[in-house]
Coordinates of C-alpha atoms and ligand atoms in Angstrom, one line a residue:
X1 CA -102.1 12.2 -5.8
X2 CA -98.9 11.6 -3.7
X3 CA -99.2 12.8 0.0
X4 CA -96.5 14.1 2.5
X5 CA -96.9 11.5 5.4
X6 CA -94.1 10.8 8.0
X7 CA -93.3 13.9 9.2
X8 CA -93.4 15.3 12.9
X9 CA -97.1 15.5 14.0
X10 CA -96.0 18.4 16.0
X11 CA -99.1 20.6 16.4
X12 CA -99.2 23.3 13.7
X13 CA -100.9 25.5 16.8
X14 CA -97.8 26.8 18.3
X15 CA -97.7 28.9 21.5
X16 CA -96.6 32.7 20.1
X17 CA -94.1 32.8 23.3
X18 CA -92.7 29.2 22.4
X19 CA -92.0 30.6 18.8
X20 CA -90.4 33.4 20.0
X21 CA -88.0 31.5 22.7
X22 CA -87.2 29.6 19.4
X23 CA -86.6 32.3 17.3
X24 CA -83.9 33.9 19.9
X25 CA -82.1 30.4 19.9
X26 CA -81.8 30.3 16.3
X27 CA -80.4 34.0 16.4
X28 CA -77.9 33.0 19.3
X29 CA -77.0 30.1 17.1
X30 CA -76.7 31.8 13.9
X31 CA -74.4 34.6 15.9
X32 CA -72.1 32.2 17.7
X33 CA -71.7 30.2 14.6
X34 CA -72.0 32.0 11.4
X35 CA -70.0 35.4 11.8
X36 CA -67.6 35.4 9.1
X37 CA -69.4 33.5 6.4
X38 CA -69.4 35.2 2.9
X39 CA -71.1 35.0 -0.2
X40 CA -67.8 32.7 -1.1
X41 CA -68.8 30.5 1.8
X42 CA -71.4 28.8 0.3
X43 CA -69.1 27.2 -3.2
X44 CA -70.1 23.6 -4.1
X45 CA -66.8 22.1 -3.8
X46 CA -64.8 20.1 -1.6
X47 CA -63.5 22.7 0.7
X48 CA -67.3 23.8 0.7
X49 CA -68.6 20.6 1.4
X50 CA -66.4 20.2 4.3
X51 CA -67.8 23.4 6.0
X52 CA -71.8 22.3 5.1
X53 CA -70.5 19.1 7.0
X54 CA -69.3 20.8 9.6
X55 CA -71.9 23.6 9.7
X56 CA -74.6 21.2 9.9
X57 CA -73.6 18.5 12.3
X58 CA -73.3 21.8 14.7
X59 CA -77.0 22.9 13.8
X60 CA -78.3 19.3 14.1
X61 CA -76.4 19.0 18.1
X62 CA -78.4 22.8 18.6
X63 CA -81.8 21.3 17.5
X64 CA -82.1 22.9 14.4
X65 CA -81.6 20.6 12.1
X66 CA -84.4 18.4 10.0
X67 CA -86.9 20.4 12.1
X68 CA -90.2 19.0 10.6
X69 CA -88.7 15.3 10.4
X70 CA -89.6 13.0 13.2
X71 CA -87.3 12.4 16.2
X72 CA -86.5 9.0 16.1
X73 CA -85.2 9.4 12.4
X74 CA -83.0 12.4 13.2
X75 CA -85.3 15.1 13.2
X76 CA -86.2 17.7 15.4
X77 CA -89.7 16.7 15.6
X78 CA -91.4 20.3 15.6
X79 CA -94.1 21.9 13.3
X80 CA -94.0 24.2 10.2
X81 CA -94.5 26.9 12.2
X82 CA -90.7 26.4 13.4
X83 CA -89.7 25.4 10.4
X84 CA -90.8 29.0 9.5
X85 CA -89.6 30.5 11.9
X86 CA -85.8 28.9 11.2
X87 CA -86.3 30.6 7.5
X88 CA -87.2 33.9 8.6
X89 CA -84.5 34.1 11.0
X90 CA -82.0 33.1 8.7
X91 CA -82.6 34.5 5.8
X92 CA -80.1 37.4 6.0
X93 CA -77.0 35.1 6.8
X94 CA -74.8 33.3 4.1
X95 CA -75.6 29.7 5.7
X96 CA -72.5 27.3 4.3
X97 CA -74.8 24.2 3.6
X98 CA -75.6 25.2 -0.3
X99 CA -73.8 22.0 -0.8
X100 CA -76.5 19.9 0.8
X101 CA -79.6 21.2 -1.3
X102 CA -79.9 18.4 -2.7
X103 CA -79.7 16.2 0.2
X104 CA -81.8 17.8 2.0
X105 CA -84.1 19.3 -0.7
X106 CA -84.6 16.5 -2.5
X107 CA -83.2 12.8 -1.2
X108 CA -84.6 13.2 2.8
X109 CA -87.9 14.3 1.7
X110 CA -87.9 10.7 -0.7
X111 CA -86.0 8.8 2.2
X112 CA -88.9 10.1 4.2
X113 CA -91.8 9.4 2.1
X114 CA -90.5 6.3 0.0
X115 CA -87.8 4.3 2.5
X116 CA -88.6 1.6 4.5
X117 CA -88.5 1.8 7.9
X118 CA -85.3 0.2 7.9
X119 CA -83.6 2.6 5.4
X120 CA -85.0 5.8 6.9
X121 CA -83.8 4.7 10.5
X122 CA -80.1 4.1 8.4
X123 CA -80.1 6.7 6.5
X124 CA -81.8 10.2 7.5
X125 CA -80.3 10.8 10.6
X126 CA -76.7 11.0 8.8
X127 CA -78.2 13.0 6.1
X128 CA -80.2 14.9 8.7
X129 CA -77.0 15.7 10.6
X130 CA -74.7 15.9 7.7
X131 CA -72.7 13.7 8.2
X132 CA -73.9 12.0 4.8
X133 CA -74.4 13.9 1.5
X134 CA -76.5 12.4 -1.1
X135 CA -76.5 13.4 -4.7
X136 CA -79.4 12.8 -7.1
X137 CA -78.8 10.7 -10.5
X138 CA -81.2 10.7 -13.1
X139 CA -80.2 12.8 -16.2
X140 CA -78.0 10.9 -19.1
X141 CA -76.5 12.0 -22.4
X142 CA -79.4 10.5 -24.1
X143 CA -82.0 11.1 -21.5
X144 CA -82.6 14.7 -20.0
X145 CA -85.7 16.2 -20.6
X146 CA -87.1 13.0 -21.4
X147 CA -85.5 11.0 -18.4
X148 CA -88.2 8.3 -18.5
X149 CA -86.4 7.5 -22.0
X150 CA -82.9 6.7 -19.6
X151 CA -81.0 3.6 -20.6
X152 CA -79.5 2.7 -17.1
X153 CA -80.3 -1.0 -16.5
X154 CA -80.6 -2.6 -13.4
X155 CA -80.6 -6.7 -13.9
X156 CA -81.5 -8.6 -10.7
X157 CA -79.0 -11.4 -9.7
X158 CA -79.9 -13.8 -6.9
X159 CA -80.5 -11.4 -3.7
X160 CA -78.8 -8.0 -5.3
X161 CA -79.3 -5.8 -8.5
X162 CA -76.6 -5.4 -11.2
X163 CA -76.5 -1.6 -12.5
X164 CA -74.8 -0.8 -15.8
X165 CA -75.1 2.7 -17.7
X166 CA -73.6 6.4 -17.6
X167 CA -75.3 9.5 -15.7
X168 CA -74.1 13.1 -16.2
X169 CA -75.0 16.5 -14.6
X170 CA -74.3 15.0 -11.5
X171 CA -74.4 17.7 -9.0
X172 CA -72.1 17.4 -5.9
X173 CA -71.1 13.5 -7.0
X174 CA -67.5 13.9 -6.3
X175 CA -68.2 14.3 -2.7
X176 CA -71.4 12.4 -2.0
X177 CA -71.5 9.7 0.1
X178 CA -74.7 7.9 -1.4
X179 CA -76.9 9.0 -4.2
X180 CA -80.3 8.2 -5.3
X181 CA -80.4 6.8 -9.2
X182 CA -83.4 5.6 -11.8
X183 CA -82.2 2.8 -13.3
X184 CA -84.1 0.4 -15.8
X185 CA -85.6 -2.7 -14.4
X186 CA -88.1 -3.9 -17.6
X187 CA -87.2 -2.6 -21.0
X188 CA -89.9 -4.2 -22.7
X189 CA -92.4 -2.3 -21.1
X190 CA -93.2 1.6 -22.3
X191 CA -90.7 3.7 -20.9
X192 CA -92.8 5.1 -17.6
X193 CA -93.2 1.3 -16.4
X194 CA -89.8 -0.3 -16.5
X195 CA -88.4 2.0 -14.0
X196 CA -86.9 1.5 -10.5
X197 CA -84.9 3.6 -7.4
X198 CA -82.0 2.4 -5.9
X199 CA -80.0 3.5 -3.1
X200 CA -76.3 3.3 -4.3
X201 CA -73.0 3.6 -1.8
X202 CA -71.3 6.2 -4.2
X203 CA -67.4 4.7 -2.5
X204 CA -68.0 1.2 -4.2
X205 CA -65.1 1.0 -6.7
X206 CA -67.8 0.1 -9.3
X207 CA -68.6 3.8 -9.1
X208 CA -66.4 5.8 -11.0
X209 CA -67.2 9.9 -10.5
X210 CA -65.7 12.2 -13.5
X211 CA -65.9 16.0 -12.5
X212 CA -67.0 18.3 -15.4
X213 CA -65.6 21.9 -15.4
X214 CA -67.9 24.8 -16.0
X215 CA -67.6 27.9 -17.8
X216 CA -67.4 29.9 -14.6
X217 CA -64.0 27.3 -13.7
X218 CA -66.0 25.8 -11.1
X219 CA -66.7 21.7 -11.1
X220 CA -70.5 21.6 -9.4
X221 CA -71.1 18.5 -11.7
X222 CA -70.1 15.2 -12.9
X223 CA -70.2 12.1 -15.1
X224 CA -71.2 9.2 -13.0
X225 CA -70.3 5.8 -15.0
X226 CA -71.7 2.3 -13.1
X227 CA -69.7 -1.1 -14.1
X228 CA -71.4 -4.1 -12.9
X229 CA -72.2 -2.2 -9.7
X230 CA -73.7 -4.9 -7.4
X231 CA -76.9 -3.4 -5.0
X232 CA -78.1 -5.2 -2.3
X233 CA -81.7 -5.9 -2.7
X234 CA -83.2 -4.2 0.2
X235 CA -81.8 -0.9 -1.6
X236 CA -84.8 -1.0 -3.7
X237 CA -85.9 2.5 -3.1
X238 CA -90.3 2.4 -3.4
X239 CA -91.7 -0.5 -5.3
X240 CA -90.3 -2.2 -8.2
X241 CA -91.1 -0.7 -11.6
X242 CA -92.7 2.3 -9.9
X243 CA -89.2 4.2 -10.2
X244 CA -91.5 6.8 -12.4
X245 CA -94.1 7.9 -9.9
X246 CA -91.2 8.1 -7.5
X247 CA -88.9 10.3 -10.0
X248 CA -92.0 12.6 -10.4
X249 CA -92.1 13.3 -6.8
X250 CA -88.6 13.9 -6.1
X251 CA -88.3 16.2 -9.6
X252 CA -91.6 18.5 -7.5
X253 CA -89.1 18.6 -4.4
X254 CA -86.2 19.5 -6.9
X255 CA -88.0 22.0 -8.2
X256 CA -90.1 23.1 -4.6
X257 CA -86.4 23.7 -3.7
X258 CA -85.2 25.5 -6.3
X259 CA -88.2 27.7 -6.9
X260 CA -89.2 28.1 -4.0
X261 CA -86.5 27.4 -1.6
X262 CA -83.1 29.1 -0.7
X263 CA -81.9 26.4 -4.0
X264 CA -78.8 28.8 -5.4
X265 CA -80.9 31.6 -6.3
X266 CA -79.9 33.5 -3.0
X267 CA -83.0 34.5 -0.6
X268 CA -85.0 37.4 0.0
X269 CA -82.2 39.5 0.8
X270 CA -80.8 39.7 -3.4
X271 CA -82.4 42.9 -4.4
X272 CA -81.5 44.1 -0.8
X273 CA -77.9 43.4 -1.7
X274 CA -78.3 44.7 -5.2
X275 CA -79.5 48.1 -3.8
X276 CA -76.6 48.3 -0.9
X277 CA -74.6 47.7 -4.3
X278 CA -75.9 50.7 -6.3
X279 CA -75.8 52.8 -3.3
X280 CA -72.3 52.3 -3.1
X281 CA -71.7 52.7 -6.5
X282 CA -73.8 56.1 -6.9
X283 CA -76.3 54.9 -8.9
X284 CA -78.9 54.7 -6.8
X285 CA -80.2 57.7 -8.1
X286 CA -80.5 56.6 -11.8
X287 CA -84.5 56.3 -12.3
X288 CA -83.5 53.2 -14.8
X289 CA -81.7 51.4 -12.1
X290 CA -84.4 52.2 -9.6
X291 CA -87.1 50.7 -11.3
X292 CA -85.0 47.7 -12.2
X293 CA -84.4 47.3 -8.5
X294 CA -88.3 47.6 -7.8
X295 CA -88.9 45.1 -10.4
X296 CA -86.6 42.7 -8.7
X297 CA -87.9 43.5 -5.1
X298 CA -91.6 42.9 -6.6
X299 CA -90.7 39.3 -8.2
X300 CA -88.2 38.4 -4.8
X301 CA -92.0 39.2 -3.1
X302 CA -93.8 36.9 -5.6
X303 CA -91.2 34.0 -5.4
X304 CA -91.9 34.6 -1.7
X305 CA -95.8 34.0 -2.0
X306 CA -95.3 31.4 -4.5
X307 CA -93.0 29.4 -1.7
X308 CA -95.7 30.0 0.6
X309 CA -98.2 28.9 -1.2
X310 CA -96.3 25.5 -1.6
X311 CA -95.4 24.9 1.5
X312 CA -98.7 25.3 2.7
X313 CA -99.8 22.9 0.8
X314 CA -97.1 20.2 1.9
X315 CA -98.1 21.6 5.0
X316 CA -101.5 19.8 4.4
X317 CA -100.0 17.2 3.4
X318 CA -100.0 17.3 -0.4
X319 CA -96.7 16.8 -2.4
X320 CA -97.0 19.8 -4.4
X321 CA -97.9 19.3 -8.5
X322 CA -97.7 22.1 -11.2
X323 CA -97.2 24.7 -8.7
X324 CA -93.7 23.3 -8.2
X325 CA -93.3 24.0 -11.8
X326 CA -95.1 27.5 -11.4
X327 CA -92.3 27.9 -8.8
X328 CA -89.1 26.7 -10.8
X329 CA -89.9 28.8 -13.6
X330 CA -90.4 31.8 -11.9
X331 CA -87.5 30.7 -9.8
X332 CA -85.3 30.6 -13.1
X333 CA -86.9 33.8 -14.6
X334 CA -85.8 35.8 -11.6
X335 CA -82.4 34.6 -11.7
X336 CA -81.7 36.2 -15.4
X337 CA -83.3 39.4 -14.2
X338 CA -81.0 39.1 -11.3
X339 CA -78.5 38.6 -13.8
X340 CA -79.4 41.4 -16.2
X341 CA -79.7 44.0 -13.4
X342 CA -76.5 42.9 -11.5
X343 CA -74.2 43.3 -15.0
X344 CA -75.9 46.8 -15.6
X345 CA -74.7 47.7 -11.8
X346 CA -70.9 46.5 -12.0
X347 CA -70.3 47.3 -15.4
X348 CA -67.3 46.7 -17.1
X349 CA -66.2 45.1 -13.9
X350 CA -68.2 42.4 -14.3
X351 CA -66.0 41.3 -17.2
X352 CA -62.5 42.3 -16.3
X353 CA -61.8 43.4 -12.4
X354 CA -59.2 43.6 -10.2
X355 CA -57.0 41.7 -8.2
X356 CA -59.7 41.7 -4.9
X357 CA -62.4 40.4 -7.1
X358 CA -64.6 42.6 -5.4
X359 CA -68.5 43.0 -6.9
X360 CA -67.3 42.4 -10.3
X361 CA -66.0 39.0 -9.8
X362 CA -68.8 37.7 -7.7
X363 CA -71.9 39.0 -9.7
X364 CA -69.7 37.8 -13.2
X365 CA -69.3 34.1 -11.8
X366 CA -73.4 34.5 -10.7
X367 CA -74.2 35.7 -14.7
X368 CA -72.3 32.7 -15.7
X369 CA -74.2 30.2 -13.7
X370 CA -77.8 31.9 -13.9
X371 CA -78.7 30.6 -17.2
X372 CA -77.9 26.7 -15.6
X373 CA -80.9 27.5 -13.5
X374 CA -83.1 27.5 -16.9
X375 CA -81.9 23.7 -17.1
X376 CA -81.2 21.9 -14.0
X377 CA -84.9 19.9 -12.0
X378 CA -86.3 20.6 -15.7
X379 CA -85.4 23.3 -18.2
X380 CA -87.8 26.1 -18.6
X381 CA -89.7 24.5 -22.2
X382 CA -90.7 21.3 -20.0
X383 CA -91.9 23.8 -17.3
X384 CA -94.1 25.7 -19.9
X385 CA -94.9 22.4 -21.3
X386 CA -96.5 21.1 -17.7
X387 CA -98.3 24.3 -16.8
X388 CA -99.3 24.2 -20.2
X389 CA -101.1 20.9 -20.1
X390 CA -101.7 20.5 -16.2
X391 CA -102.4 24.0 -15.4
X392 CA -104.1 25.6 -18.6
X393 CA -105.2 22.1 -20.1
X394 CA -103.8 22.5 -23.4
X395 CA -103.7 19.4 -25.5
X396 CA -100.7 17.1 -24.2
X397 CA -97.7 17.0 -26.4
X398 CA -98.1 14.2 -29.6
X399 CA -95.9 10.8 -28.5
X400 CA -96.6 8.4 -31.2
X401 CA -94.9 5.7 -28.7
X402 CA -96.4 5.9 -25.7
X403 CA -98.1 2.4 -25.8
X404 CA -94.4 1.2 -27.2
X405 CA -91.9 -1.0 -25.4
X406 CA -89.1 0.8 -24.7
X407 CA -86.5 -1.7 -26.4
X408 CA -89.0 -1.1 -29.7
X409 CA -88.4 2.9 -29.3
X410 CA -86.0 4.2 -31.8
X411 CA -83.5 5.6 -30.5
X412 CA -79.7 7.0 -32.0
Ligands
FAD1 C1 -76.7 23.3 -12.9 C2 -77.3 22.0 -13.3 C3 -77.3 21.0 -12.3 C4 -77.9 19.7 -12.6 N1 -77.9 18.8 -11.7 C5 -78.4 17.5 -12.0 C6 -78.3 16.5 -11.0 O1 -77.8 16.7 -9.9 N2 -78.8 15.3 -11.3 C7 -79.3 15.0 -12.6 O2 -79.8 13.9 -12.8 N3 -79.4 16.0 -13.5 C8 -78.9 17.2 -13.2 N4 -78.9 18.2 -14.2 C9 -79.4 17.9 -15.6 C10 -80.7 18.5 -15.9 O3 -81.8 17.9 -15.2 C11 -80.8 18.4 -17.5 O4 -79.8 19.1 -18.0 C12 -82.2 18.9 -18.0 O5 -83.2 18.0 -17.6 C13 -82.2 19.0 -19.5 O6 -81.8 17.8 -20.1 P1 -80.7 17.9 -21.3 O7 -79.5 18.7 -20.8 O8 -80.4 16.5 -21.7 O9 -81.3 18.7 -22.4 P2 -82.4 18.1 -23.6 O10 -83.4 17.3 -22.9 O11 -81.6 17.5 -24.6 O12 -83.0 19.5 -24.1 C14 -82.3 20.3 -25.1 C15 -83.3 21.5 -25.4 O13 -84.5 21.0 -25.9 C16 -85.6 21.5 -25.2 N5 -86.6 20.5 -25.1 C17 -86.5 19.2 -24.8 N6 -87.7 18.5 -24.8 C18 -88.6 19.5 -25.1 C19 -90.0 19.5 -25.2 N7 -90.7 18.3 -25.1 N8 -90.7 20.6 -25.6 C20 -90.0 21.8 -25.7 N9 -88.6 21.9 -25.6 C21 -88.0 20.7 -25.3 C22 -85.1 21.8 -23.8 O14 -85.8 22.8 -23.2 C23 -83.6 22.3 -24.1 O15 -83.7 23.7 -24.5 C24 -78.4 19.5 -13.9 C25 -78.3 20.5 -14.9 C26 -77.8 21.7 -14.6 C27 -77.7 22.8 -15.6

């Protein structure tokens, strides 16, 4: 089992007054600094990169940024119970750093847990602060679901590593600053063994970014493409050929953070918003709508417990297992019922509106996305396939090469 360790030792016991003091700052900060955001506030490009930069740095010079991480690597250096706190408080606001989910969801937890103390003292305070933004690179055209089949390789030269190979998906590439990759150190090894991390400077020329567009017009994700891209040694993210035990970890706080977390699904507050919505609209009346609305407030309650549940347990210093796939699955299944219940409310709107945009526009470009959160940290078949196996001990999928090298591995 893979435990949390370095973060603040903060008591968990927190003085009820203290919390409270704490709880009015955040609202002061939130006030002085978030009037005005929108829902459109919180887009993953440039222009909405900038503001999480911006947004973030400001939160980090209140106090409130990295609040569980240690001080001397950036953090606030309080407990959970703050960290708690922080949520509560802001859950009603449209917070602009959706762009850093993945920095912060996913790369400073493994920065935290996996780095040297060298790269965490480099790295997490600018990723803390925002002033870096870190994107995640595993997934390839021929490796998705099965990412320890990736074809990446990493050759070692003298004092550095040579990287050669595609990635795609890449969320939030085009305006990262570093980014986390699996790469292949020992092809003639089965797949799980040959693996290795790397910390990668994503402005070396021998990193070439390619933005993909969506349906919804957006470009959240890229192709990453790596030409004899030379990495210093002491970029080694974690121990050599143990890049799998690592990727497992950071796929649980992928999928903590989408599941469970904020992570693009929209908070609490959705089925709030979606019942302001049919109130407007008069159809709040309609005894169709209104159960659909209490179906959504119910499963926004239970994504709520679920998070709980998880963090608790990080809490206790446990990197969560299936229960982060318990979490992404749920996480996905509530986004289509989000979906479903949202289209029903705008109507034809939500395929042709007006001019402003308005409710039309904004829960069309959601439908569009919602079914992407059924694929990214692991589509919804390789969650089934995990509780499957790890929760309900079902017989594990056949692999007729998992004592195979991967070089011997057919492959197209
Ligand atoms: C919005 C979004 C953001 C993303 N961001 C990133 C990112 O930042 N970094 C990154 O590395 N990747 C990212 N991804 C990629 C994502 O992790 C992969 O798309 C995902 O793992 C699926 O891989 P694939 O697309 O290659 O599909 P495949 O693995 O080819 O799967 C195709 C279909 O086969 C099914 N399938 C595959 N294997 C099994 C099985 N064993 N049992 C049952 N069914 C199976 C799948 O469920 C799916 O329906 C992102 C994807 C999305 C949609």
């Amino acid at each position: 089992m893979i435990t949390v360790d370095n973060m603040s030792d903060a008591s968990e016991s927190v003085d009820p007054a203290e919390l409270e003091e704490f709880r009015g700052r955040v609202r002061d900060f939130l006030d002085a600094n978030c009037a005005g955001w929108g829902e459109d506030s919180t887009r993953r490009d440039d222009d909405g990169a900038s503001r999480a930069r911006s947004f973030q740095s400001a939160l980090s010079a209140a106090g409130f940024a990295g609040i569980t991480y240690q001080r001397e690597f950036g953090g606030a250096g309080l407990s959970n119970a703050h960290q708690e706190a922080y949520d509560e408080v802001s859950a009603p606001w449209h917070l602009p750093n959706l762009p850093l989910a993945i920095s912060h969801g996913m790369c400073l937890p493994m920065l935290n847990q996996f780095g040297t103390d060298a790269q965490r003292a480099d790295f997490m305070p600018d990723c803390i602060s925002g002033q870096s933004i870190w994107c995640q690179m595993f997934s390839e055209p021929g490796a998705g679901s099965d990412v320890a089949g990736l074809s990446t390789r990493a050759v070692r030269d003298g004092e550095q590593w040579v990287l050669n190979g595609q990635k795609v998906w890449t969320s939030g590439a085009h305006y990262s600053d570093f980014g986390i990759v699996v790469a292949r150190t020992r092809p003639d090894v089965p797949k799980h063994q040959g693996l290795s991390m790397f910390i990668v400077d994503m402005a070396d020329p021998a990193v070439e970014v390619r933005p993909l567009r969506q349906i919804s017009g957006e470009s959240g994700f890229n192709e990453v493409f790596f030409t004899d891209l030379h990495i210093p040694a002491d970029k080694l993210l974690g121990d050599l050929n143990q890049g799998w035990s690592l990727a497992v970890a950071m796929l649980m706080f992928e999928r903590v953070s989408i599941g469970a977390g904020r992570g693009g699904l929209g908070g609490e507050r959705v089925s709030q918003n979606l019942i302001t919505l049919a109130r407007e609209l008069g159809r709040d009346a309609d005894p169709r709508i209104r159960q659909a609305l209490a179906d959504l407030w119910i499963r926004e309650r239970i994504k709520g417990f679920i998070g709980r549940r998880i963090r608790d347990a990080v809490a206790a210093g446990r990197v969560p297992g299936p229960e982060g796939s318990i979490a992404k699955l749920n996480g996905a299944l509530l986004a289509r019922a989000i979906r479903d219940v949202s289209m029903e409310l705008v109507g034809p709107a939500g395929q042709a509106w007006g001019p402003d945009g308005g409710a039309g526009e904004r829960w069309a470009t959601f439908c569009l996305s919602a079914a992407g959160i059924s694929i990214a940290g692991g589509t919804d078949e390789v969650q089934r396939n995990i509780i499957g196996e790890r929760v309900l001990g079902l017989p594990r999928e056949p692999n007729p090469f998992r004592d195979t090298a991967w070089e011997d591995v057919p492959r197209n």
